[in-house]
Short mmCIF file of C-alpha atoms and ligand atoms in Angstrom, two decimals:
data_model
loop_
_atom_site.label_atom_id
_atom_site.label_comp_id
_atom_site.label_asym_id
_atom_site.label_seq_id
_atom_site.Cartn_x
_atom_site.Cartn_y
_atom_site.Cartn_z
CA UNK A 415 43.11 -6.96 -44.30
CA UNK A 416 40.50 -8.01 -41.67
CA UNK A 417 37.86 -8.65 -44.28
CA UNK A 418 33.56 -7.47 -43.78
CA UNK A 419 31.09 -9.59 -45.58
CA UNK A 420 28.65 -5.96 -45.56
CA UNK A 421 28.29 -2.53 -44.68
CA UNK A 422 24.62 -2.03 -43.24
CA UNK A 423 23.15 1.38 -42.66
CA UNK A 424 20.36 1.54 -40.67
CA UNK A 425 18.90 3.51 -37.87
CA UNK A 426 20.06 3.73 -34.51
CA UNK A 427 16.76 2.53 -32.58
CA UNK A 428 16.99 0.69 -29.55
CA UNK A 429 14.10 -1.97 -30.54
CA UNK A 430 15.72 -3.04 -33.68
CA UNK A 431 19.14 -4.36 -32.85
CA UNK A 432 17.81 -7.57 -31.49
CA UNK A 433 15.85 -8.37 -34.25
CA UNK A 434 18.64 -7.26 -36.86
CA UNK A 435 21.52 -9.22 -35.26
CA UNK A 436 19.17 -12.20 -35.25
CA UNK A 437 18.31 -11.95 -39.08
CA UNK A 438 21.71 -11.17 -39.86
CA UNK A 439 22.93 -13.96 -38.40
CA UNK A 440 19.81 -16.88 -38.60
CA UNK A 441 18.48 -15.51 -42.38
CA UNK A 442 21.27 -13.80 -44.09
CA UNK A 443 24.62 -15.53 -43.11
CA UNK A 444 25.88 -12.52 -42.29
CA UNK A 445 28.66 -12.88 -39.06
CA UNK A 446 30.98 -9.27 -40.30
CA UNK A 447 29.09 -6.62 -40.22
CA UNK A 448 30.47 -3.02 -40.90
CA UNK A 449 27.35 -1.23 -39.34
CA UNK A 450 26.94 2.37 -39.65
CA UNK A 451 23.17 3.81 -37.81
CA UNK A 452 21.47 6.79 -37.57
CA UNK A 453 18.42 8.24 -36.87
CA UNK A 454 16.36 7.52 -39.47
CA UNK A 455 18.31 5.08 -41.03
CA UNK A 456 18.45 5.89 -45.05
CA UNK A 457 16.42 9.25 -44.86
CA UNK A 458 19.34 11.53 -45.15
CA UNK A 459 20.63 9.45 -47.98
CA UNK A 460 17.17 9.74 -49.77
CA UNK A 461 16.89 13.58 -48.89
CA UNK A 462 20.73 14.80 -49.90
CA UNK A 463 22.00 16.24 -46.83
CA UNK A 464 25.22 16.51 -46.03
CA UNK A 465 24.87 13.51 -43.79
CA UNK A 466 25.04 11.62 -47.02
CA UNK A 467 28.01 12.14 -47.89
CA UNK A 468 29.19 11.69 -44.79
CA UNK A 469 27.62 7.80 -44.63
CA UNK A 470 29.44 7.97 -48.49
CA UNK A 471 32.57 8.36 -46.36
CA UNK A 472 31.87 5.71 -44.62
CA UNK A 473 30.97 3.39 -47.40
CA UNK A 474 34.32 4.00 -49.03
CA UNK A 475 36.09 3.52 -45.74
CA UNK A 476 34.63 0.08 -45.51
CA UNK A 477 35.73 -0.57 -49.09
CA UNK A 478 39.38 0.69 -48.34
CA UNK A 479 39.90 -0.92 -44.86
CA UNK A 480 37.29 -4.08 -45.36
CA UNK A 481 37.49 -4.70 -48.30
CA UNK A 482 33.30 -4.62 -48.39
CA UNK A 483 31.36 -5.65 -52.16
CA UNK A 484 27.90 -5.20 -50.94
CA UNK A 485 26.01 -2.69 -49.01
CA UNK A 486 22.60 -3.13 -47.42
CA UNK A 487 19.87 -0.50 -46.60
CA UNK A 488 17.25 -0.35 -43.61
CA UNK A 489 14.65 1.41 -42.30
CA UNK A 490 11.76 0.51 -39.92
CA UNK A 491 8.18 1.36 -39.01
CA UNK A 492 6.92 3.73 -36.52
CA UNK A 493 10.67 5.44 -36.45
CA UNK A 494 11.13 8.90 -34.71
CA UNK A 495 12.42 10.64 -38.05
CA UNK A 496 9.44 10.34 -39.61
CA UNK A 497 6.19 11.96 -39.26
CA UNK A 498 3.51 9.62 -38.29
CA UNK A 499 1.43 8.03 -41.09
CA UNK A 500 -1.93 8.13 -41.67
CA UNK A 501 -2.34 3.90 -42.13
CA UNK A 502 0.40 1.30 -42.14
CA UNK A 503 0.03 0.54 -45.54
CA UNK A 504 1.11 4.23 -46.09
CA UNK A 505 3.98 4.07 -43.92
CA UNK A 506 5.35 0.92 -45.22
CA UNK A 507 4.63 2.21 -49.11
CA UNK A 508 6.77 5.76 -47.98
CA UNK A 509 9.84 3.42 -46.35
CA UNK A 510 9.83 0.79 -49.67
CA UNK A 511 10.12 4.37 -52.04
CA UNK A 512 12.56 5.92 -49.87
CA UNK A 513 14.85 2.67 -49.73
CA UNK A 514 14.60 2.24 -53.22
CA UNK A 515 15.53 5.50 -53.94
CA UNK A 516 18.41 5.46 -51.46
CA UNK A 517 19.59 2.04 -52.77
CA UNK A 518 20.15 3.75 -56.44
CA UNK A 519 21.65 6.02 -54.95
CA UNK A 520 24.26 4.51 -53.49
CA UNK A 521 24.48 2.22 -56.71
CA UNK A 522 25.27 5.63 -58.88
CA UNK A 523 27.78 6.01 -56.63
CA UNK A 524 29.85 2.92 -56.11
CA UNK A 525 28.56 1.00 -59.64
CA UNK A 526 30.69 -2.02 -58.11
CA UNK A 527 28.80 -2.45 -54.98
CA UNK A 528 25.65 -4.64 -54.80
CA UNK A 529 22.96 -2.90 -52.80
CA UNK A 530 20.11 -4.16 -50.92
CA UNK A 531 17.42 -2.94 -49.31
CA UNK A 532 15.28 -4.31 -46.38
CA UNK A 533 12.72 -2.91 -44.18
CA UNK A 534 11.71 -3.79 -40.52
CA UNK A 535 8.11 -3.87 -39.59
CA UNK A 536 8.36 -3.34 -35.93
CA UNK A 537 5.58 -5.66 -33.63
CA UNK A 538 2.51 -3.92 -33.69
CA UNK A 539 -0.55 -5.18 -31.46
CA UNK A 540 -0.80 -8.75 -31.93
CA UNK A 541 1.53 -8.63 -35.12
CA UNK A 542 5.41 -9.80 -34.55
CA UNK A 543 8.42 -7.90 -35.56
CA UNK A 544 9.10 -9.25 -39.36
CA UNK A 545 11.91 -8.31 -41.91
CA UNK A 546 11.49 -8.18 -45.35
CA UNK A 547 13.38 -7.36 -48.03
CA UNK A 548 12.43 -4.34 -50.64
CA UNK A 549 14.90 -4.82 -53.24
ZN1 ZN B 266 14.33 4.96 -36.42
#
């Protein structure tokens, strides 16, 4: 079995696969990557939708054919799913509850997994892109 180190699920954004396949690589060791995106990264794990299960499928796929023990989680600022936020600190607050949510989720679902959780704070004015992770 060709073996993944992860499955990530994030969102499909053009401005964020740079920065990911840098930190995956430079911060988190992380060379086989199972990665699943869509817009709005975790959202439609965090709201229920049928999506869900779908990325569930997924999951379990990675676990059959990649034999994957971890899972990680990501969202990112100013993201088209979501409306926009009144201040940063609001929009960063909403992502970190949503992620959290979404990463128990998944953990209720596959016990055996360890799930992460990070979330990308895309540059803003003078402010680089940073990474950071939420649980
Ligand atoms: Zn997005």
């Amino acid at each position: 079995m060709a073996k993944a180190q992860v499955f990530v699920q994030t969102c499909d954004d053009f401005r964020i696969q740079k920065p990911l396949q840098n930190y995956f690589e430079n911060s988190l060791n992380l060379y086989a990557v199972d990665l699943k995106t869509d817009l709005g990264g975790v959202k439609e794990i965090f709201e229920g939708t049928p999506k869900r299960d779908w990325i569930f499928e997924n999951i379990q796929a990675s676990i059959d054919k990649h034999g994957i023990e971890k899972v990680i989680l990501i969202n990112h600022t100013d993201c088209e799913a979501y409306e926009k936020f009144q201040t940063p600190e609001e929009e960063i607050h909403t992502h970190e509850i949503q992620l959290r949510h979404a990463v128990s989720d998944v953990h209720a679902k596959f016990p055996s997994l360890q799930v992460e959780a990070y979330l990308i704070v895309l540059a803003h004015l003078d402010e680089p892109t940073t990474i950071h992770k939420v649980i």
